[in-house]
Coordinates of C-alpha atoms and ligand atoms in Angstrom, one line a residue:
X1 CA 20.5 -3.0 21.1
X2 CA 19.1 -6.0 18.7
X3 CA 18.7 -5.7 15.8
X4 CA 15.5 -6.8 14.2
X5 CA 16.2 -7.4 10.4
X6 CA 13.2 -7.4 8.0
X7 CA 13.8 -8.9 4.4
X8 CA 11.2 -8.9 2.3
X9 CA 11.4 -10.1 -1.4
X10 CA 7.7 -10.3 -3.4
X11 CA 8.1 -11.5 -7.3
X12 CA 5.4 -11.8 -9.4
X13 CA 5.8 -14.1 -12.5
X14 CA 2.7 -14.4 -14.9
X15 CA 3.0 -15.8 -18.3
X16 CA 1.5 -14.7 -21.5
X17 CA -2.2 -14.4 -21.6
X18 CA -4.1 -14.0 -25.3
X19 CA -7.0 -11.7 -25.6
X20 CA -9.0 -11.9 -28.2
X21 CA -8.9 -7.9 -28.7
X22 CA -8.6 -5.3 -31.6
X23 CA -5.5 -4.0 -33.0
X24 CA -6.8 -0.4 -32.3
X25 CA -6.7 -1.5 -28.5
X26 CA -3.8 -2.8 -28.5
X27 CA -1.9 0.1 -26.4
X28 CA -5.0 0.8 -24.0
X29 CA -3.6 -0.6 -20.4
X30 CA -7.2 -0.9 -19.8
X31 CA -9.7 -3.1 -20.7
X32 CA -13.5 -2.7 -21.1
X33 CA -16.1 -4.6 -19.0
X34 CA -16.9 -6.2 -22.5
X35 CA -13.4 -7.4 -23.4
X36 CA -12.9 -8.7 -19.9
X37 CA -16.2 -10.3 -19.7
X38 CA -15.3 -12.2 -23.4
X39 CA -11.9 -13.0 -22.1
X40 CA -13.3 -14.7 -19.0
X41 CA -16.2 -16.5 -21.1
X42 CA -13.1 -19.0 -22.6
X43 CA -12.4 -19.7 -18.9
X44 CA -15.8 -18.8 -16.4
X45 CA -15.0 -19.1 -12.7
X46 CA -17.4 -21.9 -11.0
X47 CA -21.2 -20.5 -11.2
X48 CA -22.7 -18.8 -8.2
X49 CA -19.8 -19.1 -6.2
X50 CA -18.0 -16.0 -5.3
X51 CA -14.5 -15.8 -5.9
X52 CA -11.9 -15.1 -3.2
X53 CA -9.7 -12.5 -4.2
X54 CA -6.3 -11.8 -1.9
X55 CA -2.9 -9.9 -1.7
X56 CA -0.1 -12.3 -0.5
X57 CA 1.2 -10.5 2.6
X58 CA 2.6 -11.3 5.8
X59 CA -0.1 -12.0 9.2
X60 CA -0.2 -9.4 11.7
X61 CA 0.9 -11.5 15.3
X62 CA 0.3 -9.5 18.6
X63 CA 4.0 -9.2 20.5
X64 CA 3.9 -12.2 22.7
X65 CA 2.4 -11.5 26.3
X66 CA -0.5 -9.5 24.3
X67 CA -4.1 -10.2 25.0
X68 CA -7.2 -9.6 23.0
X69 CA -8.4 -8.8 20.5
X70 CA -11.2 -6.7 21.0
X71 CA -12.9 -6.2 17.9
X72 CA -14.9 -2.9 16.9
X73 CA -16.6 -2.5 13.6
X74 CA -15.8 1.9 12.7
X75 CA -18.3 1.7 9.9
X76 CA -20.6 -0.2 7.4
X77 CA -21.8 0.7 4.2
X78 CA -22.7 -0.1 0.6
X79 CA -20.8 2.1 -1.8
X80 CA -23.1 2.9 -5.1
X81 CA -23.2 6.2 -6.8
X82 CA -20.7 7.6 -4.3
X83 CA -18.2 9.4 -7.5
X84 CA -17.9 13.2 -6.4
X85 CA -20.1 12.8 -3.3
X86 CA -18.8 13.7 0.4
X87 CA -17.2 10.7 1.6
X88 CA -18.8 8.4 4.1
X89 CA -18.3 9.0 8.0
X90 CA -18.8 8.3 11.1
X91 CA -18.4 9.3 14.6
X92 CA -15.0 7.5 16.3
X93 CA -14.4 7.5 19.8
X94 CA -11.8 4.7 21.7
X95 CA -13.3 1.8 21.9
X96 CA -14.7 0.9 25.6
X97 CA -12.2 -2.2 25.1
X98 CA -9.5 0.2 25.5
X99 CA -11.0 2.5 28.2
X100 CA -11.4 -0.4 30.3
X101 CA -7.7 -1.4 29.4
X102 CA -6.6 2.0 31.0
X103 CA -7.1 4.3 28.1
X104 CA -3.7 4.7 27.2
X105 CA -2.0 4.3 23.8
X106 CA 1.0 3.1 25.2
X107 CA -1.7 0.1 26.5
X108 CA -2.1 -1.2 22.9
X109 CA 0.5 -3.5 21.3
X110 CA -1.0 -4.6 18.0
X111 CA -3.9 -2.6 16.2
X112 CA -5.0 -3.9 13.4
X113 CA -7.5 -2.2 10.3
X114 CA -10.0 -4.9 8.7
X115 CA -11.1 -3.7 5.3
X116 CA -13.7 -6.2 4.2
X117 CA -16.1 -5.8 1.0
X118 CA -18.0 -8.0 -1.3
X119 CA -19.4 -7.1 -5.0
X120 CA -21.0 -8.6 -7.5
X121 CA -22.0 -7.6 -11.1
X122 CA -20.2 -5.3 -13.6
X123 CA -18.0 -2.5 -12.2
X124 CA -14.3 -0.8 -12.6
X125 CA -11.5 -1.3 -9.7
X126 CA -12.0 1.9 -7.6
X127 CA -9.5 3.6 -5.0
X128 CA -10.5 4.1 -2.1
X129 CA -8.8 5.8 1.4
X130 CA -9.7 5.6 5.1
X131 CA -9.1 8.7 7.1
X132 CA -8.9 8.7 10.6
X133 CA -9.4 12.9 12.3
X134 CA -7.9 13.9 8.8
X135 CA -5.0 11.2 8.5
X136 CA -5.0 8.8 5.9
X137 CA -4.9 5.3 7.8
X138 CA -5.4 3.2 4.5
X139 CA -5.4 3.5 0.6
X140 CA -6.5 0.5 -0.9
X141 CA -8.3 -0.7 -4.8
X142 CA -10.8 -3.1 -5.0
X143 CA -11.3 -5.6 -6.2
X144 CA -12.7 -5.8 -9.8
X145 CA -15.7 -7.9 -9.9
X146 CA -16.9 -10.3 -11.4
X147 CA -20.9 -10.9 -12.4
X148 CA -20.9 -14.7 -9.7
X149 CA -19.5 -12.0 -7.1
X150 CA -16.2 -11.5 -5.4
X151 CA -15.1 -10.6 -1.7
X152 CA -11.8 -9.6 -0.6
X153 CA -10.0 -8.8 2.8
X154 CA -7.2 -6.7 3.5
X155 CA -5.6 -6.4 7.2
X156 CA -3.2 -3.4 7.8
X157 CA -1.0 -3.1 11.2
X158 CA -1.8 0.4 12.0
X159 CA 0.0 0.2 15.3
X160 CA 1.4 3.3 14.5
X161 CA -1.9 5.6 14.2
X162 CA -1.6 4.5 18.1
X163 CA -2.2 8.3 19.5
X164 CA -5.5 8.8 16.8
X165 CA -6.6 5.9 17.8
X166 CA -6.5 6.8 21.8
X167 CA -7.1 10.1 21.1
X168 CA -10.3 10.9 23.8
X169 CA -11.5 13.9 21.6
X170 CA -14.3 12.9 19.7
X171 CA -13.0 12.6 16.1
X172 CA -14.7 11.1 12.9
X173 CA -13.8 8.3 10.2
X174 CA -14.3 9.1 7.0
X175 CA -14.3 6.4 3.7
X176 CA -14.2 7.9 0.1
X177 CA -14.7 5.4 -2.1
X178 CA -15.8 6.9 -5.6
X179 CA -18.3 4.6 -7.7
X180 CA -20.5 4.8 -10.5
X181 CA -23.8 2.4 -10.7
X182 CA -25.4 2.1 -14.0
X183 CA -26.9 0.1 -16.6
X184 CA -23.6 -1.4 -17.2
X185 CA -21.6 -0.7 -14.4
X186 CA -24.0 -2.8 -11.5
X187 CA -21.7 -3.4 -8.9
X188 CA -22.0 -2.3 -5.6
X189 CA -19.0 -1.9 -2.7
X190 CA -20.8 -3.7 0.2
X191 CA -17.5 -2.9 3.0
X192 CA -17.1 -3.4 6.7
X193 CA -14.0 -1.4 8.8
X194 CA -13.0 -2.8 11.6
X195 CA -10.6 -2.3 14.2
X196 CA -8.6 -5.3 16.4
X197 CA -7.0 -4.1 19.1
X198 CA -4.3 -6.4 21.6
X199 CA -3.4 -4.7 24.8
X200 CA -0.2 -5.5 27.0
X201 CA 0.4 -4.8 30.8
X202 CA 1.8 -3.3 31.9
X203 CA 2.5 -0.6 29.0
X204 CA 6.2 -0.8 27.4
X205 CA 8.7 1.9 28.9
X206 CA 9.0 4.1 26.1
X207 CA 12.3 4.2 23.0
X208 CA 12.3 7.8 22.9
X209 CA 11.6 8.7 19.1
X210 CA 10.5 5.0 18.8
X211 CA 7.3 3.7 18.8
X212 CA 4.2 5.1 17.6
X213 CA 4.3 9.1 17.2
X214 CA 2.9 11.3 20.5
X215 CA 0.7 13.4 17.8
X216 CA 0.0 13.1 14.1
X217 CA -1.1 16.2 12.1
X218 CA -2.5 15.7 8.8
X219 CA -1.2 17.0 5.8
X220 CA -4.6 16.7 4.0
X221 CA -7.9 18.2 3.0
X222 CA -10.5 19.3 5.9
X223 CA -14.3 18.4 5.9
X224 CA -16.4 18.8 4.4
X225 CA -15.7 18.2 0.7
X226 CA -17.0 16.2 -1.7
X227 CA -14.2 14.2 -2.8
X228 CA -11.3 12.3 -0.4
X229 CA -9.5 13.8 1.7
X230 CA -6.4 13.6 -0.9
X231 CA -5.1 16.4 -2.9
X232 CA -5.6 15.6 -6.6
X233 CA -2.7 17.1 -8.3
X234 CA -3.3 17.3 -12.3
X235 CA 0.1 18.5 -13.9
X236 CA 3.6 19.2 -12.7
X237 CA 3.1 22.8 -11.4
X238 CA 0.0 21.2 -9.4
X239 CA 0.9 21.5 -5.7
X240 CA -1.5 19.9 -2.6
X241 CA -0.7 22.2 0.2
X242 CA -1.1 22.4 3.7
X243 CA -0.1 25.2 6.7
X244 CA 0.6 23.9 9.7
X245 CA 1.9 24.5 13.1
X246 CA 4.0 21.9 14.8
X247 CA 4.1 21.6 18.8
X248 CA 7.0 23.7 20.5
X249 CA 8.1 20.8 22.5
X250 CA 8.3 18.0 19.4
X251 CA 11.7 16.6 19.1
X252 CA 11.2 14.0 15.7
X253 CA 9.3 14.5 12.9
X254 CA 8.8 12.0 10.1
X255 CA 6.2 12.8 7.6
X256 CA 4.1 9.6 5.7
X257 CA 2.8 10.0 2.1
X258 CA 0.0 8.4 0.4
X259 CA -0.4 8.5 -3.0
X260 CA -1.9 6.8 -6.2
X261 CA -1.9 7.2 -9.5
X262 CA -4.9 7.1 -12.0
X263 CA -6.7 8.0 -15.8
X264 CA -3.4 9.8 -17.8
X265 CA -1.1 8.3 -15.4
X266 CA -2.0 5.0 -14.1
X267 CA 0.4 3.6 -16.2
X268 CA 3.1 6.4 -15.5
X269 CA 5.5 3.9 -16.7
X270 CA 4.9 3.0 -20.3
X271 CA 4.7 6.8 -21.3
X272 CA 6.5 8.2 -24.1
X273 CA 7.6 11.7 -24.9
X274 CA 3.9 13.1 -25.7
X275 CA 2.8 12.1 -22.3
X276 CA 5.6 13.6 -20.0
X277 CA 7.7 10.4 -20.5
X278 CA 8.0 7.5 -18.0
X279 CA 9.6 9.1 -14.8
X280 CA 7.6 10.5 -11.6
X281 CA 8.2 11.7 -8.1
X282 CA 6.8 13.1 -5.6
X283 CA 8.8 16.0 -3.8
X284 CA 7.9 16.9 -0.8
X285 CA 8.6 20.6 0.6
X286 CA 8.8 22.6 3.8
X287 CA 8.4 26.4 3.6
X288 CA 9.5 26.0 -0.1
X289 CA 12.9 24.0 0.9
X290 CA 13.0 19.9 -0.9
X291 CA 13.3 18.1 2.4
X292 CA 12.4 14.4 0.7
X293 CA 11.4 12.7 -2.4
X294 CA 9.4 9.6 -2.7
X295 CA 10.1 7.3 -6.0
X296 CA 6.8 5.4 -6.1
X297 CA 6.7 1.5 -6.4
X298 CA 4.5 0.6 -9.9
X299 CA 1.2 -0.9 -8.3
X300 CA -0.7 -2.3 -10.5
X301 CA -4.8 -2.0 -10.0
X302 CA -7.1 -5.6 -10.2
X303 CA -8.2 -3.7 -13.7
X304 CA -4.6 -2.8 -15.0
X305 CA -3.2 -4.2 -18.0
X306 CA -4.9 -7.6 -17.9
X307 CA -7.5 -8.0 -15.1
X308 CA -7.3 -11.2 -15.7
X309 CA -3.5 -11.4 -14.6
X310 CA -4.9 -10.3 -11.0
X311 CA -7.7 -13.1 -10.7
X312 CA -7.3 -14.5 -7.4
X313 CA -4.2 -13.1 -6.4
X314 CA -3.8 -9.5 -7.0
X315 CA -0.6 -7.4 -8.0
X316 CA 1.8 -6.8 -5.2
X317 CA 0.6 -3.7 -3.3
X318 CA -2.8 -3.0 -4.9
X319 CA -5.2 -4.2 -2.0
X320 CA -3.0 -1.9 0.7
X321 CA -1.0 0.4 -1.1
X322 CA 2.7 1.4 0.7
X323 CA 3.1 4.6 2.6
X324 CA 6.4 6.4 2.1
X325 CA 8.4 8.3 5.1
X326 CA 10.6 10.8 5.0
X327 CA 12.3 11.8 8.1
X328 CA 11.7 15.8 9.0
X329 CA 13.8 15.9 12.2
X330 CA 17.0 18.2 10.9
X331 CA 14.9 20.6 9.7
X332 CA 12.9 21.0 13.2
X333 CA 14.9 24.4 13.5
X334 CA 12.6 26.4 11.3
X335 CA 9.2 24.5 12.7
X336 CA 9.5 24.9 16.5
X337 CA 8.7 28.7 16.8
X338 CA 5.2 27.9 17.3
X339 CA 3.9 29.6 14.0
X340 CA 2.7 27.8 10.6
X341 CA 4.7 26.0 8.0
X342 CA 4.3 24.9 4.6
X343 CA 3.9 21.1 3.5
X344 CA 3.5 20.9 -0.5
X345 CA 3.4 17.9 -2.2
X346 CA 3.9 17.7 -6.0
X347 CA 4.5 15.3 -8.5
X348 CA 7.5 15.7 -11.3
X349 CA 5.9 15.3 -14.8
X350 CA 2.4 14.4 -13.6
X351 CA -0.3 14.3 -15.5
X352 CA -4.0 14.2 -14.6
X353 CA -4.2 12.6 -11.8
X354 CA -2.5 11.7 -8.5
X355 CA -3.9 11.4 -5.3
X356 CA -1.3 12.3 -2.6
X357 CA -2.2 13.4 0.9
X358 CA 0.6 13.0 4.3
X359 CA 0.7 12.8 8.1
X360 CA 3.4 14.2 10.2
X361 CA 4.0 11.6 12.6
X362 CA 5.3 14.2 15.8
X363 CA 7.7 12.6 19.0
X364 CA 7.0 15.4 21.9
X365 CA 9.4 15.5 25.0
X366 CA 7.3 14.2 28.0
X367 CA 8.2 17.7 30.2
X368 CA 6.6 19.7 28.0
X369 CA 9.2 22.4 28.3
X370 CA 10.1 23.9 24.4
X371 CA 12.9 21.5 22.2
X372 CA 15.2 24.3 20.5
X373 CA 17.0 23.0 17.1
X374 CA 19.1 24.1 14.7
X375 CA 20.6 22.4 10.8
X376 CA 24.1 21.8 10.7
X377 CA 24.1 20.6 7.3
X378 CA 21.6 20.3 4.1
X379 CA 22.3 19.2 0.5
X380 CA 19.7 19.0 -2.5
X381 CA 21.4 19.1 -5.9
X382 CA 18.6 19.2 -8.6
X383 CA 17.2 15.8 -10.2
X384 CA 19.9 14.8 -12.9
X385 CA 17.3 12.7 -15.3
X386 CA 17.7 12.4 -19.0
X387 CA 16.3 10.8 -21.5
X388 CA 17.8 9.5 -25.1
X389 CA 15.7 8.7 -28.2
X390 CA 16.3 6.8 -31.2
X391 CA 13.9 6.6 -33.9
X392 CA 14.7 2.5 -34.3
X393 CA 13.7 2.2 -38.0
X394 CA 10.0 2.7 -39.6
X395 CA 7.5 3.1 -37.2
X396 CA 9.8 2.5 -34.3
X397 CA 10.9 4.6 -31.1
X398 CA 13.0 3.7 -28.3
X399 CA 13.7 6.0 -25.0
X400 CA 16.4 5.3 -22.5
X401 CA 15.4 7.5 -19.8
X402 CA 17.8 8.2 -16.4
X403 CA 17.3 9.7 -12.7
X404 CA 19.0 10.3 -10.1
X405 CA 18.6 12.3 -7.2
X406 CA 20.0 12.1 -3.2
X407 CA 18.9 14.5 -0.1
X408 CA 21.2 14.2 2.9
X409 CA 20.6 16.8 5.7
X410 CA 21.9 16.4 9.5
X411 CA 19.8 18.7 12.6
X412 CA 20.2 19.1 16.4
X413 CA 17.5 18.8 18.5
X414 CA 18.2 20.1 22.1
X415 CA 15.6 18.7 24.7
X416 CA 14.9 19.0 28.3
X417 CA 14.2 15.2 29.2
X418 CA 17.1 13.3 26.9
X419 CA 19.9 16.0 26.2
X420 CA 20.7 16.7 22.8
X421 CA 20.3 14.4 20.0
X422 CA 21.5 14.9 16.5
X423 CA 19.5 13.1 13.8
X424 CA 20.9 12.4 9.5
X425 CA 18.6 12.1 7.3
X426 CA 20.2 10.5 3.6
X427 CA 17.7 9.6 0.3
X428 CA 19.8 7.8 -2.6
X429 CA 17.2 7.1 -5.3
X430 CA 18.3 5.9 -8.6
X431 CA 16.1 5.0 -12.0
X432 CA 16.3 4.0 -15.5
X433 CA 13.6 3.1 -18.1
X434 CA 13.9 1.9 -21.2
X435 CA 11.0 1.7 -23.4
X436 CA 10.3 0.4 -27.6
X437 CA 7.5 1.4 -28.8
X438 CA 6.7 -0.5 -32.5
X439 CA 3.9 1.2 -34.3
X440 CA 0.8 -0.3 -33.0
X441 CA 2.5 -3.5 -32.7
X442 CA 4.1 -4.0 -29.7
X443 CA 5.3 -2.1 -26.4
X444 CA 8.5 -3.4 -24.4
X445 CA 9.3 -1.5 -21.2
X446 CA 12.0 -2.7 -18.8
X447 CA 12.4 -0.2 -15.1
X448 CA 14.2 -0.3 -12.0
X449 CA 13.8 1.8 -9.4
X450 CA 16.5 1.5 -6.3
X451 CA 15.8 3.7 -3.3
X452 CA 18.2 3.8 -0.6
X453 CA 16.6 5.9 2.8
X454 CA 18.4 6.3 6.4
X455 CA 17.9 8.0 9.3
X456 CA 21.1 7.9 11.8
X457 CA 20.1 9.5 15.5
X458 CA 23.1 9.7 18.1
X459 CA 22.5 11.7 21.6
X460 CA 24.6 11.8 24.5
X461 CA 25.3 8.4 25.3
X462 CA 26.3 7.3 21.3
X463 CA 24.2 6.2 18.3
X464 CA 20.3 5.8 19.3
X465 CA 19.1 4.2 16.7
X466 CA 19.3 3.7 13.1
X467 CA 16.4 3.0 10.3
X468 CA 17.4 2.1 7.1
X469 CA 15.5 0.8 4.0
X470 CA 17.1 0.0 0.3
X471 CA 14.2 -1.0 -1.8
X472 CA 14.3 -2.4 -5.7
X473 CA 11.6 -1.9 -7.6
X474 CA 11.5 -3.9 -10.6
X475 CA 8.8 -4.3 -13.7
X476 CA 8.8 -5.6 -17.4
X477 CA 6.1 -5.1 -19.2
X478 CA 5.6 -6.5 -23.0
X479 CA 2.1 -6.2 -25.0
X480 CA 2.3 -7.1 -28.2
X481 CA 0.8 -8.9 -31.6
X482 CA 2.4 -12.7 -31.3
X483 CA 1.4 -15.7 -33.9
X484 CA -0.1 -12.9 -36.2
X485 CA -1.5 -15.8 -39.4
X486 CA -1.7 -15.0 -42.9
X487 CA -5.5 -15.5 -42.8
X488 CA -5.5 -12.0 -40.4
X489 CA -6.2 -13.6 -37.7
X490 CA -3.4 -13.0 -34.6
X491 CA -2.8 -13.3 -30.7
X492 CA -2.6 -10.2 -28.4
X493 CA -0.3 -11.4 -25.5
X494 CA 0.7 -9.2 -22.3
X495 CA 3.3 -9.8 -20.1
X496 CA 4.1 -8.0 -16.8
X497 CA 6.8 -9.3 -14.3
X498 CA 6.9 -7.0 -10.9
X499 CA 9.3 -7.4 -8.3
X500 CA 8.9 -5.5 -5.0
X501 CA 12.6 -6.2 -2.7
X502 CA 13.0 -4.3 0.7
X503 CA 15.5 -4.7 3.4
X504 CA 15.2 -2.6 6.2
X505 CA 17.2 -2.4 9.2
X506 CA 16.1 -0.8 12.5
Ligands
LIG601 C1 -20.7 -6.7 6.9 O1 -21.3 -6.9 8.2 C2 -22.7 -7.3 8.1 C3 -23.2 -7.3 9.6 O2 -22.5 -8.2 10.3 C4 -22.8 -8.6 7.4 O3 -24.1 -9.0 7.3 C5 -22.2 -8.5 6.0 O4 -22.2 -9.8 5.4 C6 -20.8 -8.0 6.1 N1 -20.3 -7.7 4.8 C7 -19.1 -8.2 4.4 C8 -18.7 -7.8 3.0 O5 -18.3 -8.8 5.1
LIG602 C1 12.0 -6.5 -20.6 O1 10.7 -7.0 -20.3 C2 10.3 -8.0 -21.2 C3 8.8 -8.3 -20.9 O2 8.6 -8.8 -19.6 C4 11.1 -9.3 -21.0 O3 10.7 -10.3 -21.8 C5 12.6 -8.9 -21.2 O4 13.5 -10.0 -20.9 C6 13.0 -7.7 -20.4 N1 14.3 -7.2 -20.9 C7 15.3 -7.1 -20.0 C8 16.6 -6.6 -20.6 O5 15.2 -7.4 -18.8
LIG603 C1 -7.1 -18.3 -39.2 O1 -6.2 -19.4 -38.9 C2 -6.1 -19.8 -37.5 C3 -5.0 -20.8 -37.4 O2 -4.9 -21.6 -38.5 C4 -7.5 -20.3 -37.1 O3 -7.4 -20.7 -35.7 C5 -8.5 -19.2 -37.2 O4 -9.8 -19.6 -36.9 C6 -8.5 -18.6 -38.7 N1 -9.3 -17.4 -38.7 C7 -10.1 -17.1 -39.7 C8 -10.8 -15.8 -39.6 O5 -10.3 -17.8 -40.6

């Protein structure tokens, strides 16, 4: 079998920036429209010109032989005072583009989601998520504006929402964008959705458990609400929680979290002691069994730290934010009898707020006929995290803080159409912080995250396939008093250096 080898390595280097801020502000991540607005006075973008904001990603390119696309726009609408208000929807049925084609998911080689919005005036980054029949297709920031206007694009492959997409039961799209218009705040989301769709002929034979997913179930919140479709989850004994029943005849599971991070904890990272200290995780649990964990990359919102850091170019991640997957296949045995299960979600430490929803991404055997399985082997130990402190002299604190944590579990799955296949499922996440905190002075804080995640599936005829990831998260972080002059005047400086490294193998 070939195999395709993805390396992806994303650094982001920005130099000090001064802000001509207060002492007393000096720790807030998070900068009023006024200080950004006085920053940007010392360097105004071009008048009456919009600005061009982007994320530096890789293009989407249809598999060659493709044809198309055929464009559809999902839904179009001007986000104002949408904060706590039912999110926006609209009716989705296959595009007649794909009908013609044949119908068939299998028919579609590339899909690909168009999120593009325009603003202009005075307004906060906002998170937003894109819901497709429950599932969370995309989860995205915008933009922070600026008063001459900004527009921004972001293009997600979402090849593998194939089946939703197909799907000939009417189903809806849903946006949640939350925004607040007032004196101050002006700005406006103006966004179009739309979706790109390449077709091949004639459709691929299929990779079983390769591919896009046969089903997805959301792991979610139902309409109507007046919110997203997210669970919020406000403190460590928070849980989002959803029962669900999973077909009889499904044969791999892999289930795909969403989540962000805001208010208390959108800067997770620098915290100390009083707020829960720097570590987080989402856990993810089946029937009240740890079946994965997800050890989140640092994203950094266009309004974090120093908006003006993310002024054209955006922080890695913040315009499309990842999706984690953690493979559910060994632990089939307790989900094929047809009845409901248990998905929780909750975050380690959190405090107010995260926004996590999931989809259960479900491989069913073509006959129909039941899939029995059964776990041959499962081991959780407990997180191992500590954390040292060390009062560093007058006024100053420094934490060391430590996790570790690895999953490994190994499942059967016995099927009518491709014998029995027997699927391993390994996490290996390590994670240290260390963080100096000097009076109101200065804050220095260094973290690497290294997640290791692999799914091994052999059947009859020898290994199947493997998918493995290693990823490195890496950020530094300094704000701090520099040049500080006898007169009393000084120089606020903020440096963040992000590094995103993935290697996956499949
Ligand atoms: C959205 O689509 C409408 C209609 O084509 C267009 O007038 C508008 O400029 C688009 N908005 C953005 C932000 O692209
Ligand atoms: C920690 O981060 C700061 C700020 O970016 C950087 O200057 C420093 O070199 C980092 N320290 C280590 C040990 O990497
Ligand atoms: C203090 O001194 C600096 C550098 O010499 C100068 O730029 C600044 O304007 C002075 N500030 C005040 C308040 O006098």
């Amino acid at each position: 079998m070939a195999e395709p080898f993805v390396h992806a390595v994303l650094f982001l280097l920005l130099a000090i920036t001064s802000l001509p801020i207060s002492m007393a502000s000096l720790h807030k991540l998070r900068l009023s429209a006024s200080e950004v607005a006085a920053i940007e006075e010392r360097a105004p973008p071009p008048p009456d010109q919009p600005t061009t904001f982007f994320e530096v990603d890789r293009p989407h390119r249809p598999p060659p032989g493709s044809f198309g696309p055929c464009s559809t726009v999902l839904l179009s609408h001007s986000f104002a005072y949408t904060y706590t208000k039912p999110p926006v929807t609209a009716a989705y049925s296959p595009p007649p583009c794909l009908a013609a084609a044949g119908g068939h998911a299998s028919l579609i080689s590339l899909a690909v989601l168009e999120w593009r919005a325009a603003c202009r005036g005075v307004q906060y980054d906002r998170i937003f998520g894109v819901w497709l029949g429950g599932a969370e297709l995309l989860r995205g920031c915008t933009a922070e504006p600026r008063r001459n206007g900004i527009e921004w694009s972001v293009s997600k492959d979402v090849t593998k929402y194939t089946s939703l997409l197909a799907a000939r039961n009417p189903s809806t799209i849903s946006v949640y964008l939350g925004n607040v218009v007032d004196e101050q705040y002006t700005g406006v989301y103006h966004a179009n959705l739309t979706l790109h769709l390449y077709f091949r002929h004639p459709p691929q034979p299929p990779h079983p458990g390769l591919g896009p997913a046969d089903v997805i179930v959301p792991v979610s919140q139902s309409l109507p609400l007046n919110d997203g479709l997210w669970f919020q989850i406000q403190n460590g004994e928070d849980v989002g929680s959803a029962s669900l029943a999973v077909p009889t005849n499904a044969y791999r599971a892999v289930l795909e979290v969403y989540l962000s991070y805001h208010a208390h904890d959108e800067f997770w990272y620098t915290n100390t002691i009083n707020s829960h200290g720097p570590f987080r995780e989402v856990t993810v649990s089946i029937d009240g069994d740890l079946v994965g964990a997800v050890w989140p990359f640092p994203v950094i919102y266009t309004g974090g730290i120093n908006p003006l850091l993310w002024r054209p170019i955006t922080g890695i991640g913040s315009f499309s934010l990842p999706s984690y997957d953690i493979e559910i296949t060994p632990f089939l045995e307790k989900l094929l009898d047809g009845k409901a299960h248990k998905f929780d979600l909750s975050v380690t430490n959190a405090q107010d707020s995260w926004l996590i929803d999931a989809n259960l991404h479900l491989w069913l055997d073509p006959r129909g006929a039941p899939t029995t399985a059964g776990i041959t082997s499962y081991d959780a130990p407990p997180l191992d995290t500590t954390t040292a402190f060390r009062p560093d002299g007058p006024g100053t604190e420094f934490y060391y803080t430590t996790a570790f944590r690895r999953i490994s579990a190994t499942g059967w799955v016995q099927t009518p159409s491709y014998g029995k296949i027997t699927a391993t499922w390994t996490q290996r996440l390590s994670y240290d912080n260390t963080n100096e905190v000097q009076d109101d002075s200065q804050q220095v804080v260094n973290q690497t995250t290294e997640a290791y995640s692999g799914v091994h599936v052999s059947d009859r005829g020898g290994i199947a396939y493997s998918q493995v990831a290693q990823q490195s998260f890496r950020l530094d972080v300094f704000v701090g008093v520099v040049n500080e002059e006898f007169n009393g005047s000084y120089t606020v400086a903020r440096d963040v250096r992000l590094g995103f490294a993935e290697e996956r193998v499949a």
